[in-house]
Short mmCIF file of C-alpha atoms and ligand atoms in Angstrom, two decimals:
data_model
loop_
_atom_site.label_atom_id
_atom_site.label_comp_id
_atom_site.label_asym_id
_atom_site.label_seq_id
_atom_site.Cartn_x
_atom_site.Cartn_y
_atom_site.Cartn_z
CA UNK A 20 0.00 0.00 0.00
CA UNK A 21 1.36 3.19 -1.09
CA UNK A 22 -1.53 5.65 -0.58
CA UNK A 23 -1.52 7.49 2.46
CA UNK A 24 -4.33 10.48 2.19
CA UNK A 25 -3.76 13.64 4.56
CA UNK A 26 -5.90 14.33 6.51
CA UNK A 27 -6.31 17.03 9.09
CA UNK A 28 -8.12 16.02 11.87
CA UNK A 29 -7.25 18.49 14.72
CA UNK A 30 -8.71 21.14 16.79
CA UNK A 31 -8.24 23.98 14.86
CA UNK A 32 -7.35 24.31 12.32
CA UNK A 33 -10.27 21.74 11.00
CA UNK A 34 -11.20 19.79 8.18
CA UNK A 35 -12.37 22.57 5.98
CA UNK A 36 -15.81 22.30 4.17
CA UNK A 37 -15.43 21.78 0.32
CA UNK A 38 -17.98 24.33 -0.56
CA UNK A 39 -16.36 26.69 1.43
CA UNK A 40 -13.04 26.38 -0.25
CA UNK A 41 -14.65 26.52 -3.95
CA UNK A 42 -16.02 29.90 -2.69
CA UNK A 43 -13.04 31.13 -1.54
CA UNK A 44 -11.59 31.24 -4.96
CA UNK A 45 -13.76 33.52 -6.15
CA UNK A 46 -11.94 36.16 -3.92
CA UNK A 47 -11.39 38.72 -7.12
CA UNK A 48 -13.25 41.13 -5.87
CA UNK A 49 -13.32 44.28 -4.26
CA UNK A 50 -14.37 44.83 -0.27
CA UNK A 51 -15.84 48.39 -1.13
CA UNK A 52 -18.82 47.34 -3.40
CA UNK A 53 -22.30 46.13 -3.09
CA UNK A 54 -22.18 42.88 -3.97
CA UNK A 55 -19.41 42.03 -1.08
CA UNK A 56 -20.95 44.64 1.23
CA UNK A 57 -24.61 42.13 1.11
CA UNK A 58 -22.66 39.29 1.67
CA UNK A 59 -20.74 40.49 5.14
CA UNK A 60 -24.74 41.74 5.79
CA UNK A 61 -25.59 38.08 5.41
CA UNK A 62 -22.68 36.35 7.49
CA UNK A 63 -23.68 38.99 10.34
CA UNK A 64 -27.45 37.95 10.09
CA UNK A 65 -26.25 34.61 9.55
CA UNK A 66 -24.00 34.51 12.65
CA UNK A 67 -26.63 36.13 14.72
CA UNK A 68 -29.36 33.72 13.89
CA UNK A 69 -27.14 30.25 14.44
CA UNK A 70 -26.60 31.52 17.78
CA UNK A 71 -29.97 32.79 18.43
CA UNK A 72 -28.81 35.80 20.17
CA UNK A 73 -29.57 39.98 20.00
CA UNK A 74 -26.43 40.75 20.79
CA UNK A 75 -24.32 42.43 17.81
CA UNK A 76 -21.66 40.10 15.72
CA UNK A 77 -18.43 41.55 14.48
CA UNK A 78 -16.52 39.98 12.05
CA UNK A 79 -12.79 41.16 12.82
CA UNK A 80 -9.64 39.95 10.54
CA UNK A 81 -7.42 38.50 13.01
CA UNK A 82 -6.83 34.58 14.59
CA UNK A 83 -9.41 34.39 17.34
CA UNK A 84 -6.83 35.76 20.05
CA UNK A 85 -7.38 39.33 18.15
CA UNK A 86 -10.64 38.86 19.52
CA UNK A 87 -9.78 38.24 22.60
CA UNK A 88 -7.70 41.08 22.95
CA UNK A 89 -10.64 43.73 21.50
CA UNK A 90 -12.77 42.60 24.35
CA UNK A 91 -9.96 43.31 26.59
CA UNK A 92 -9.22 46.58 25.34
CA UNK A 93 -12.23 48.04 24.79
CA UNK A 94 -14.38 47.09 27.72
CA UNK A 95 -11.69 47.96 30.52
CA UNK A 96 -9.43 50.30 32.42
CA UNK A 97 -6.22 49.94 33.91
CA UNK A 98 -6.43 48.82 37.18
CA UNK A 99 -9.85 47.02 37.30
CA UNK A 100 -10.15 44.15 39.11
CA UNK A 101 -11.17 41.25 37.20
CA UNK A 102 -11.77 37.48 38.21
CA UNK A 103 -9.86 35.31 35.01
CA UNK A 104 -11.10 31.32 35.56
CA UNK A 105 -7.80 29.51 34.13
CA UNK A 106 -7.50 25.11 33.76
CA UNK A 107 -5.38 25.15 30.86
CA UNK A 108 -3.03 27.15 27.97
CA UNK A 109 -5.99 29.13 26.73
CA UNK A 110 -6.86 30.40 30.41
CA UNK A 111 -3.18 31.00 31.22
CA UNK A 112 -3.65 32.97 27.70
CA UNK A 113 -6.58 35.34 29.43
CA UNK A 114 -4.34 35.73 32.61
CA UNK A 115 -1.36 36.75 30.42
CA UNK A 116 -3.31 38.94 28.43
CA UNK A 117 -5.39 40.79 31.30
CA UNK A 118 -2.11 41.55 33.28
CA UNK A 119 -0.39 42.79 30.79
CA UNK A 120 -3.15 45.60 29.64
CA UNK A 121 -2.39 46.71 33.58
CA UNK A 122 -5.36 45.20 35.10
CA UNK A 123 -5.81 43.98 38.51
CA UNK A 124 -6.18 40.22 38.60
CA UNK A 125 -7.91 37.54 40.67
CA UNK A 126 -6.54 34.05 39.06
CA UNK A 127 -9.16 31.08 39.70
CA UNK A 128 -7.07 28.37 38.76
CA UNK A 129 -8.19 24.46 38.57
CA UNK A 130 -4.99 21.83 37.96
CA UNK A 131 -5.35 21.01 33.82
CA UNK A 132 -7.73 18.65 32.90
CA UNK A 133 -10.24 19.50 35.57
CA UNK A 134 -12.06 23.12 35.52
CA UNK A 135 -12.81 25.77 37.50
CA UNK A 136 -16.02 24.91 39.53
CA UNK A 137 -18.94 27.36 39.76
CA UNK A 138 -18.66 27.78 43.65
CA UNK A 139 -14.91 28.83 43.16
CA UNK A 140 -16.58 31.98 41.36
CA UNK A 141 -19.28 32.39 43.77
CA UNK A 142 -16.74 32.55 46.50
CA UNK A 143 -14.24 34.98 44.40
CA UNK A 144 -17.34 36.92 43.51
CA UNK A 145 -18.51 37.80 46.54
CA UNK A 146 -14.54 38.69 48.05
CA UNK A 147 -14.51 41.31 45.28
CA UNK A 148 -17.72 43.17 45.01
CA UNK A 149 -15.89 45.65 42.90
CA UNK A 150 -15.07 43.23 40.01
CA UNK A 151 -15.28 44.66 36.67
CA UNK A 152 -15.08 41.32 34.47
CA UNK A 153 -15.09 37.44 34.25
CA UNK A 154 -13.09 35.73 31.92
CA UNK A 155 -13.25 32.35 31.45
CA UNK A 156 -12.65 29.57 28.20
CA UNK A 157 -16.10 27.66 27.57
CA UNK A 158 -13.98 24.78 26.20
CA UNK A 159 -10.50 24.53 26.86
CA UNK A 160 -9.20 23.00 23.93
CA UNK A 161 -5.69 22.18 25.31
CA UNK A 162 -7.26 20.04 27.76
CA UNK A 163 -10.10 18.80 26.41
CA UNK A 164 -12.16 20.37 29.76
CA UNK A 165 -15.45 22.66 29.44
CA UNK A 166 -16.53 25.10 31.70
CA UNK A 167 -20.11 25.36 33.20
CA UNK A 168 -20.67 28.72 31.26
CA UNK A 169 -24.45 28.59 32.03
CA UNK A 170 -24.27 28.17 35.87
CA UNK A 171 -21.34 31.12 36.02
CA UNK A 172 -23.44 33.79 33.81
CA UNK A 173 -26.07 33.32 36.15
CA UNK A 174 -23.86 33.42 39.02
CA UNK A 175 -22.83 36.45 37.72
CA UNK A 176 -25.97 38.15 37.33
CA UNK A 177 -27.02 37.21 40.65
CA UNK A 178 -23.78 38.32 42.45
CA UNK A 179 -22.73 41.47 40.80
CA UNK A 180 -24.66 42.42 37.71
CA UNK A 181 -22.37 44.70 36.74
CA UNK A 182 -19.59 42.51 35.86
CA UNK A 183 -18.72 41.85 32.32
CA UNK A 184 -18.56 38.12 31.74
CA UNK A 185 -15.80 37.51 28.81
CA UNK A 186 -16.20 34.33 27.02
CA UNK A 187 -13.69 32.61 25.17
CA UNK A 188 -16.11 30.16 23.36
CA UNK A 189 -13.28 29.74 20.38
CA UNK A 190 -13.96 26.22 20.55
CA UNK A 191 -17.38 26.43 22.52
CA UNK A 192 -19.71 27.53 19.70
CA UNK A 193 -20.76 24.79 17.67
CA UNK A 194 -20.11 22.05 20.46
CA UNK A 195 -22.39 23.00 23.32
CA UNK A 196 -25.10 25.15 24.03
CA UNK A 197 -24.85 29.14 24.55
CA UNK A 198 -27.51 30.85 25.08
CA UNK A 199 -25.77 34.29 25.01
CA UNK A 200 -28.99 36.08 25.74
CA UNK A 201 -30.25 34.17 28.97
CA UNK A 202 -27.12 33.09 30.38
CA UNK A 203 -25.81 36.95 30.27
CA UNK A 204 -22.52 36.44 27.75
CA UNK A 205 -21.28 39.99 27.24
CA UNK A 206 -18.63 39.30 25.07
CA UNK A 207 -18.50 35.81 22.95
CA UNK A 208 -15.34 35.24 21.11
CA UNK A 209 -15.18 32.77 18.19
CA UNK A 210 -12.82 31.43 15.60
CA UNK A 211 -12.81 30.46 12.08
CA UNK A 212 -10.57 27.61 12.10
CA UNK A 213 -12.50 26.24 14.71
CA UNK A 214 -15.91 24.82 14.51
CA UNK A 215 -16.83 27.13 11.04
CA UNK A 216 -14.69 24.98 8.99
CA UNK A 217 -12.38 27.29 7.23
CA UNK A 218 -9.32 28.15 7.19
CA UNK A 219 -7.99 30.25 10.40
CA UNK A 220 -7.80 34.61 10.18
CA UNK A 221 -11.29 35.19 10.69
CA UNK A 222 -12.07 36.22 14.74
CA UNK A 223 -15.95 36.74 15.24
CA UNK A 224 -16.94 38.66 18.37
CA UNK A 225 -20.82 38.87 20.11
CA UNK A 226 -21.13 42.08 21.67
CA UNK A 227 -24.25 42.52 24.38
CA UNK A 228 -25.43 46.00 25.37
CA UNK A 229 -24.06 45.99 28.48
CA UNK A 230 -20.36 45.41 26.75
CA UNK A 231 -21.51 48.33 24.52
CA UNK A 232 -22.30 50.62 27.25
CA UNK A 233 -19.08 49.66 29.08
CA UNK A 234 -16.99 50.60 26.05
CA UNK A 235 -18.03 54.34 26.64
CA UNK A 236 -16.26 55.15 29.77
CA UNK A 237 -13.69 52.08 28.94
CA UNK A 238 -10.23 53.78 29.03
CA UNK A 239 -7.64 51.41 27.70
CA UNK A 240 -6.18 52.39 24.56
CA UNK A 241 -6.94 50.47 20.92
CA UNK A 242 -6.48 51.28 17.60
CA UNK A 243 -6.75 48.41 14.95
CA UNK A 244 -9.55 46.89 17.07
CA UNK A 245 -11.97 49.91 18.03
CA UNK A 246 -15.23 48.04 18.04
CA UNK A 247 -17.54 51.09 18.11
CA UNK A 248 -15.96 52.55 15.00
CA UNK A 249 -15.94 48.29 13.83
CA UNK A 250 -19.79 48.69 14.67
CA UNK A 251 -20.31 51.69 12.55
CA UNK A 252 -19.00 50.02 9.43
CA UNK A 253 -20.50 46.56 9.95
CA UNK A 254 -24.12 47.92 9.87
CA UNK A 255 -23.33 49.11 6.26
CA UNK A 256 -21.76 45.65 5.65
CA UNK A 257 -17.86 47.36 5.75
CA UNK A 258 -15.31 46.85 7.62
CA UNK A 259 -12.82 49.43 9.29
CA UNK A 260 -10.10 47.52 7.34
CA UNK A 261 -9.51 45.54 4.47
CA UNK A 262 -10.87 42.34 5.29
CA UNK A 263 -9.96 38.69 4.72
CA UNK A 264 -12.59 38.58 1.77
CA UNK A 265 -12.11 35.03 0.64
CA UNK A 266 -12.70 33.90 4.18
CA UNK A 267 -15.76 36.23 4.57
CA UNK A 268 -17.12 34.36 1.37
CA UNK A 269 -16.27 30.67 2.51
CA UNK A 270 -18.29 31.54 6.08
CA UNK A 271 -21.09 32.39 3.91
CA UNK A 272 -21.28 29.00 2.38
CA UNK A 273 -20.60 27.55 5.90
CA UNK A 274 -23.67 29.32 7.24
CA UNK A 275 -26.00 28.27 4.46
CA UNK A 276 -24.48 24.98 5.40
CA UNK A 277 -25.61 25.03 8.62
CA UNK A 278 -28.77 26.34 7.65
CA UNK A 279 -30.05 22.95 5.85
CA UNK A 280 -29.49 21.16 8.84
CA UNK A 281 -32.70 23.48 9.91
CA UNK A 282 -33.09 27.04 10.44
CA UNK A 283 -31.82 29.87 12.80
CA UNK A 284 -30.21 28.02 16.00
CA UNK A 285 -31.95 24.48 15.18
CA UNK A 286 -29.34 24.51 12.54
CA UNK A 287 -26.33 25.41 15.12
CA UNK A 288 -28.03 22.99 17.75
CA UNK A 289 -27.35 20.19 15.47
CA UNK A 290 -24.00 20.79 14.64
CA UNK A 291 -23.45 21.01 18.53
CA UNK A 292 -25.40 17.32 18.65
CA UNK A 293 -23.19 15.98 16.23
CA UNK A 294 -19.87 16.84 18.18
CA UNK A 295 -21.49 15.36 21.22
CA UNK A 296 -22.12 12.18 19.80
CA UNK A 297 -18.33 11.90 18.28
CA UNK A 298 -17.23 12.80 21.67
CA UNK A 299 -19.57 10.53 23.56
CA UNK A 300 -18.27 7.53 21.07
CA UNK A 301 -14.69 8.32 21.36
CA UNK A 302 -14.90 8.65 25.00
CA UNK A 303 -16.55 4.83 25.03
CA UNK A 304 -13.57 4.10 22.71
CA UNK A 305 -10.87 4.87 24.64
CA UNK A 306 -12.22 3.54 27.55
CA UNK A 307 -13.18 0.52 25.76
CA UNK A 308 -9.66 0.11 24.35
CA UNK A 309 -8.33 0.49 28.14
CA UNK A 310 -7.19 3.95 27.96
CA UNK A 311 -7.50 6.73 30.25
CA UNK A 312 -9.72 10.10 29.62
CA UNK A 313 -7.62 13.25 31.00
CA UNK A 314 -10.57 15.63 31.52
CA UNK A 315 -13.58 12.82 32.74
CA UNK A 316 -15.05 15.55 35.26
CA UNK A 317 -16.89 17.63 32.18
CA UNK A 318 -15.31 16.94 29.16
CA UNK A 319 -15.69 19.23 26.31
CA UNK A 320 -17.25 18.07 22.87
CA UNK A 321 -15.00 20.02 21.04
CA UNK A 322 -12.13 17.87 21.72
CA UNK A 323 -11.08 14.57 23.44
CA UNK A 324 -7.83 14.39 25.36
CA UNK A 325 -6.76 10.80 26.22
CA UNK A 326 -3.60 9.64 28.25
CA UNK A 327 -0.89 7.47 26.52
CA UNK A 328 -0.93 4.47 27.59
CA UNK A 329 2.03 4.08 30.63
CA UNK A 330 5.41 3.38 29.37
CA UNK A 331 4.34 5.29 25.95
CA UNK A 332 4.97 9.11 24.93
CA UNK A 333 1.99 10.70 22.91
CA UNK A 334 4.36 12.02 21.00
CA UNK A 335 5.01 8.51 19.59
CA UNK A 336 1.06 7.96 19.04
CA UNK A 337 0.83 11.55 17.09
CA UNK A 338 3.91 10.46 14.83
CA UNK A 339 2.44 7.41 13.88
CA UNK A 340 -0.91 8.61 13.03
CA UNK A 341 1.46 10.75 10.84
CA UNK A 342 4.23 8.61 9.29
CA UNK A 343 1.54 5.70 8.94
CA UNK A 344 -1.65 6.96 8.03
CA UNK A 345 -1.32 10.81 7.00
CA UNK A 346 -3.74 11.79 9.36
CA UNK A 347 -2.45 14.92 11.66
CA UNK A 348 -3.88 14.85 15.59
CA UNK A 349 -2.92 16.93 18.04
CA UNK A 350 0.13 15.84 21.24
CA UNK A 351 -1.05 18.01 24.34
CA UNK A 352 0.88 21.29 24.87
CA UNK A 353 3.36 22.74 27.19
CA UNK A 354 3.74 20.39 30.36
CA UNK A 355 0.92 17.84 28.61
CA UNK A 356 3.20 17.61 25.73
CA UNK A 357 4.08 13.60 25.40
CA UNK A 358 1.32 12.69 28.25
CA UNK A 359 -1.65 13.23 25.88
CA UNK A 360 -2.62 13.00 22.53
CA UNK A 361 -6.47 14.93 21.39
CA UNK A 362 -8.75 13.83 18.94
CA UNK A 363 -10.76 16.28 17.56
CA UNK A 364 -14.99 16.43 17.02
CA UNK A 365 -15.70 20.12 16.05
CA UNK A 366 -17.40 21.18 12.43
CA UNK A 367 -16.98 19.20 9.78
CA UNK A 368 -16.16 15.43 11.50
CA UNK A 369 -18.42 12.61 10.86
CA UNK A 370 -18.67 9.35 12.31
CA UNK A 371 -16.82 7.97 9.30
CA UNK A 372 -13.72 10.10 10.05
CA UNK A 373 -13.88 8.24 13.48
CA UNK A 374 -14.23 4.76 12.19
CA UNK A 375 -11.14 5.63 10.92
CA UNK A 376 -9.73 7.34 14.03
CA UNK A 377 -10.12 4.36 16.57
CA UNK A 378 -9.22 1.77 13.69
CA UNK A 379 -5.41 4.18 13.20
CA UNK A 380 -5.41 4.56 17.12
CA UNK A 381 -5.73 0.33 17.59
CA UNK A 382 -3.28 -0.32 14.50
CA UNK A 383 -0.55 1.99 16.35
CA UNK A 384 -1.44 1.03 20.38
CA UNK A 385 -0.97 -2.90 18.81
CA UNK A 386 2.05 -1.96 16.78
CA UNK A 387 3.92 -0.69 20.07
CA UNK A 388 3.33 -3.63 22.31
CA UNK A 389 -0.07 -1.80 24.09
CA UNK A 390 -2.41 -5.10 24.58
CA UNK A 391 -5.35 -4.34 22.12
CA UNK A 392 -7.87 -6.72 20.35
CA UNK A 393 -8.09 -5.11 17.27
CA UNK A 394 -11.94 -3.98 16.29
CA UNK A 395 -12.68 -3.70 19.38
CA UNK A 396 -13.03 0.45 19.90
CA UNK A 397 -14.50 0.86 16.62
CA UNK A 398 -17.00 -2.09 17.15
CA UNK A 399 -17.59 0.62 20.66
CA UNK A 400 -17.79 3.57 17.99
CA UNK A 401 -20.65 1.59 15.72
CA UNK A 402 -22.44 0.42 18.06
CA UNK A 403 -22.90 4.08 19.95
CA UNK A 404 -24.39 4.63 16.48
CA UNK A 405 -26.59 2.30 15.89
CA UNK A 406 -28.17 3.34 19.24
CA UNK A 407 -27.64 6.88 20.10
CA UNK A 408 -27.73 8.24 16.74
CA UNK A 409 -29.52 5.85 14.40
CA UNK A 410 -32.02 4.79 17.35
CA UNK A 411 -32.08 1.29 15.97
CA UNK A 412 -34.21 -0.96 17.96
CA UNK A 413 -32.58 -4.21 17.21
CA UNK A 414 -29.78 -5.47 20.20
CA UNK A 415 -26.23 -4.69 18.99
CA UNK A 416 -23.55 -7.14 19.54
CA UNK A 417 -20.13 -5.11 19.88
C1 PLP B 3 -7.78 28.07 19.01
C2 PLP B 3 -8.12 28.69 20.30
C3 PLP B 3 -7.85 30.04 20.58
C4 PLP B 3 -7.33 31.04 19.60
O1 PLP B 3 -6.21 30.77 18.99
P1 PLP B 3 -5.79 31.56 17.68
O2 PLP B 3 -4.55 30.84 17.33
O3 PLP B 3 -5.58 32.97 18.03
O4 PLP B 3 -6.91 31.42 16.68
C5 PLP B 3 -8.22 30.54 21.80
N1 PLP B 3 -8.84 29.79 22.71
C6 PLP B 3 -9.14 28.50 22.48
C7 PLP B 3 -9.88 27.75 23.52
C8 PLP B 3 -8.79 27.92 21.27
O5 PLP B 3 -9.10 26.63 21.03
#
């Protein structure tokens, strides 16, 4: 066998959608006319509706850590306390990034792979009545954890309505629920290369009132990301600067995507079911095939982090997967570098691309001297399908 396909099957960036990537090409055009200017118009309304939410959408030309940084920068001061919730390398990314725009920061930490709890907040909450913002990931992608987003915003709301809760959903949209509306999100951050299966440089921002009211007495200082002068322009379909226009017009096909799998945030709920159900079957996989989950407490949908087996570095598992198959997963980062390796459910994965996951995973776990009976995860894998997702009624012998 010669044929070895690549495939990219990690985290972000994701498997891109074909339809998107035909529409990209047709990028010769110009950001300052009508047609272009209807189809930003549409993304907004389109990114509005799959989330089911009032709040404003931005569309900003930047990785989703540009994002990040806008609601940072234009929603505090210097020296305002703020609570950041941190269990991983995206969290330590929000206490990095808080501290060094000069402001004044509680760190709720939780060890990696676990998450911060929603009485941890409660408790920091009511310690520092004067808090100005929350920050917190809703999936923390480097250890496959999620956070209780819900129970927090309404923590929040309860404790000190004032506070701007900060979400870094980069990896949360499209794998769980939001409701940005009930649950008081003030500031949403998303990705492209994330769940909206395109290529990364597209950072998508949900702005509530409250964020927009903060931004007028808000005294850090921005230039490149000034979302009320971002705000102006979007409403007119523009954008303060040249934007990423073949991007802009793969989302749109990514949208309408998402729209035939039924309309407004039906659509969006769906995609979110059908990372659950790749997560759910490739936690029963692992744990089938004897491994060991490293976030079991409330694991994200988004991704999967599983423990090499003792005696084994990850890195060996993501090589293999590599030199052997083509396919590209993700090792764990920083200090989970070697321990783990992450497979990845978010946009456009089906149940097919995890056949083939668990099958690769058994081939290499056998191939090193791990004790596996081949067939056995992704007999786990098809038979979570034919009763989860396929409903069958018939007794399935895995
Ligand atoms: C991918 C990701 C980011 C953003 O990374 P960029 O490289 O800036 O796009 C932030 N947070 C989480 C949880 C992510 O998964």
């Amino acid at each position: 066998m010669n044929i070895k396909k690549q495939r990219l099957l990690t985290a972000g960036p994701t498997p891109l959608y074909p339809k998107a990537l035909q529409a990209m090409m047709g990028a010769d055009l110009h950001h300052r006319t009508q047609d272009f200017r209807e189809i930003v118009l549409s993304c907004i309304a389109g990114l509005k509706s799959a989330l089911g939410t009032t709040s404003d959408a931005l569309i900003l030309t930047a990785s989703g850590t540009g994002a990040m940084e806008a609601s940072v920068t234009n929603c505090f001061s210097p020296g305002d306390r703020v609570i950041v919730c941190s269990a991983g390398k995206f969290g330590e990314r929000w206490l990095e990034m808080t501290k060094a725009y000069g402001l004044d920061v509680v760190a709720l930490t939780a060890p990696y792979g676990s998450h911060v709890a929603v009485e941890e907040l409660e408790k920091a909450l009511a310690a520092n009545p004067g808090v100005r913002g929350v920050f917190v990931q809703a999936s923390e992608s480097s250890t496959g954890a999620a956070h209780d987003v819900k129970a927090m915003g309404l923590a929040i709301k309860a404790t000190n309505p004032d506070a701007l809760f900060v979400i870094d959903a980069i990896t949360g949209i499209g794998t769980m629920p939001l409701d940005i509306d009930a649950w008081g999100l003030d500031l949403v951050v998303g990705g492209s290369q994330k769940a909206f299966m395109i290529p990364p440089g597209l950072a998508f921002l949900f702005v509530s009132p409250k964020a927009w009211a903060r931004m007028e007495t808000a005294k850090l200082p921005r230039y490149y990301f000034d979302l009320r002068r971002e705000q102006k322009n979007a409403v007119k379909g523009e954008s303060s600067w040249t934007p990423a226009t073949s991007l802009i017009l793969g989302l749109a096909e990514v949208l309408k995507y998402i729209e035939t799998f039924g309309p407004g945030k039906q659509g969006m709920d769906k995609l979110v079911e059908n990372a659950q159900h790749l997560a759910a079957a490739t936690r029963l996989a692992a744990t089938t095939l004897g491994l060991e989950l490293f976030a079991p407490s409330l694991p994200s949908a988004a991704v999967t982090a599983i423990l090499a087996p003792k005696g084994m570095s990850s890195g060996v598992i993501v090589k293999e997967y590599r030199q052997k198959f083509g396919s590209i997963i993700n090792d764990g980062q920083g200090e989970m570098k070697g321990k783990i390796f992450r497979v990845a459910h978010l946009g456009y994965f089906d149940v097919v691309d995890l056949f083939g996951i668990i099958a690769q995973l058994e081939l290499i776990l056998d191939a090193n001297g791990f004790p596996v009976k081949l067939g056995t995860g992704v007999a786990a894998v098809q038979k979570y399908y034919a009763e989860k997702v396929v409903g069958s009624k018939q007794t399935v012998t895995a």
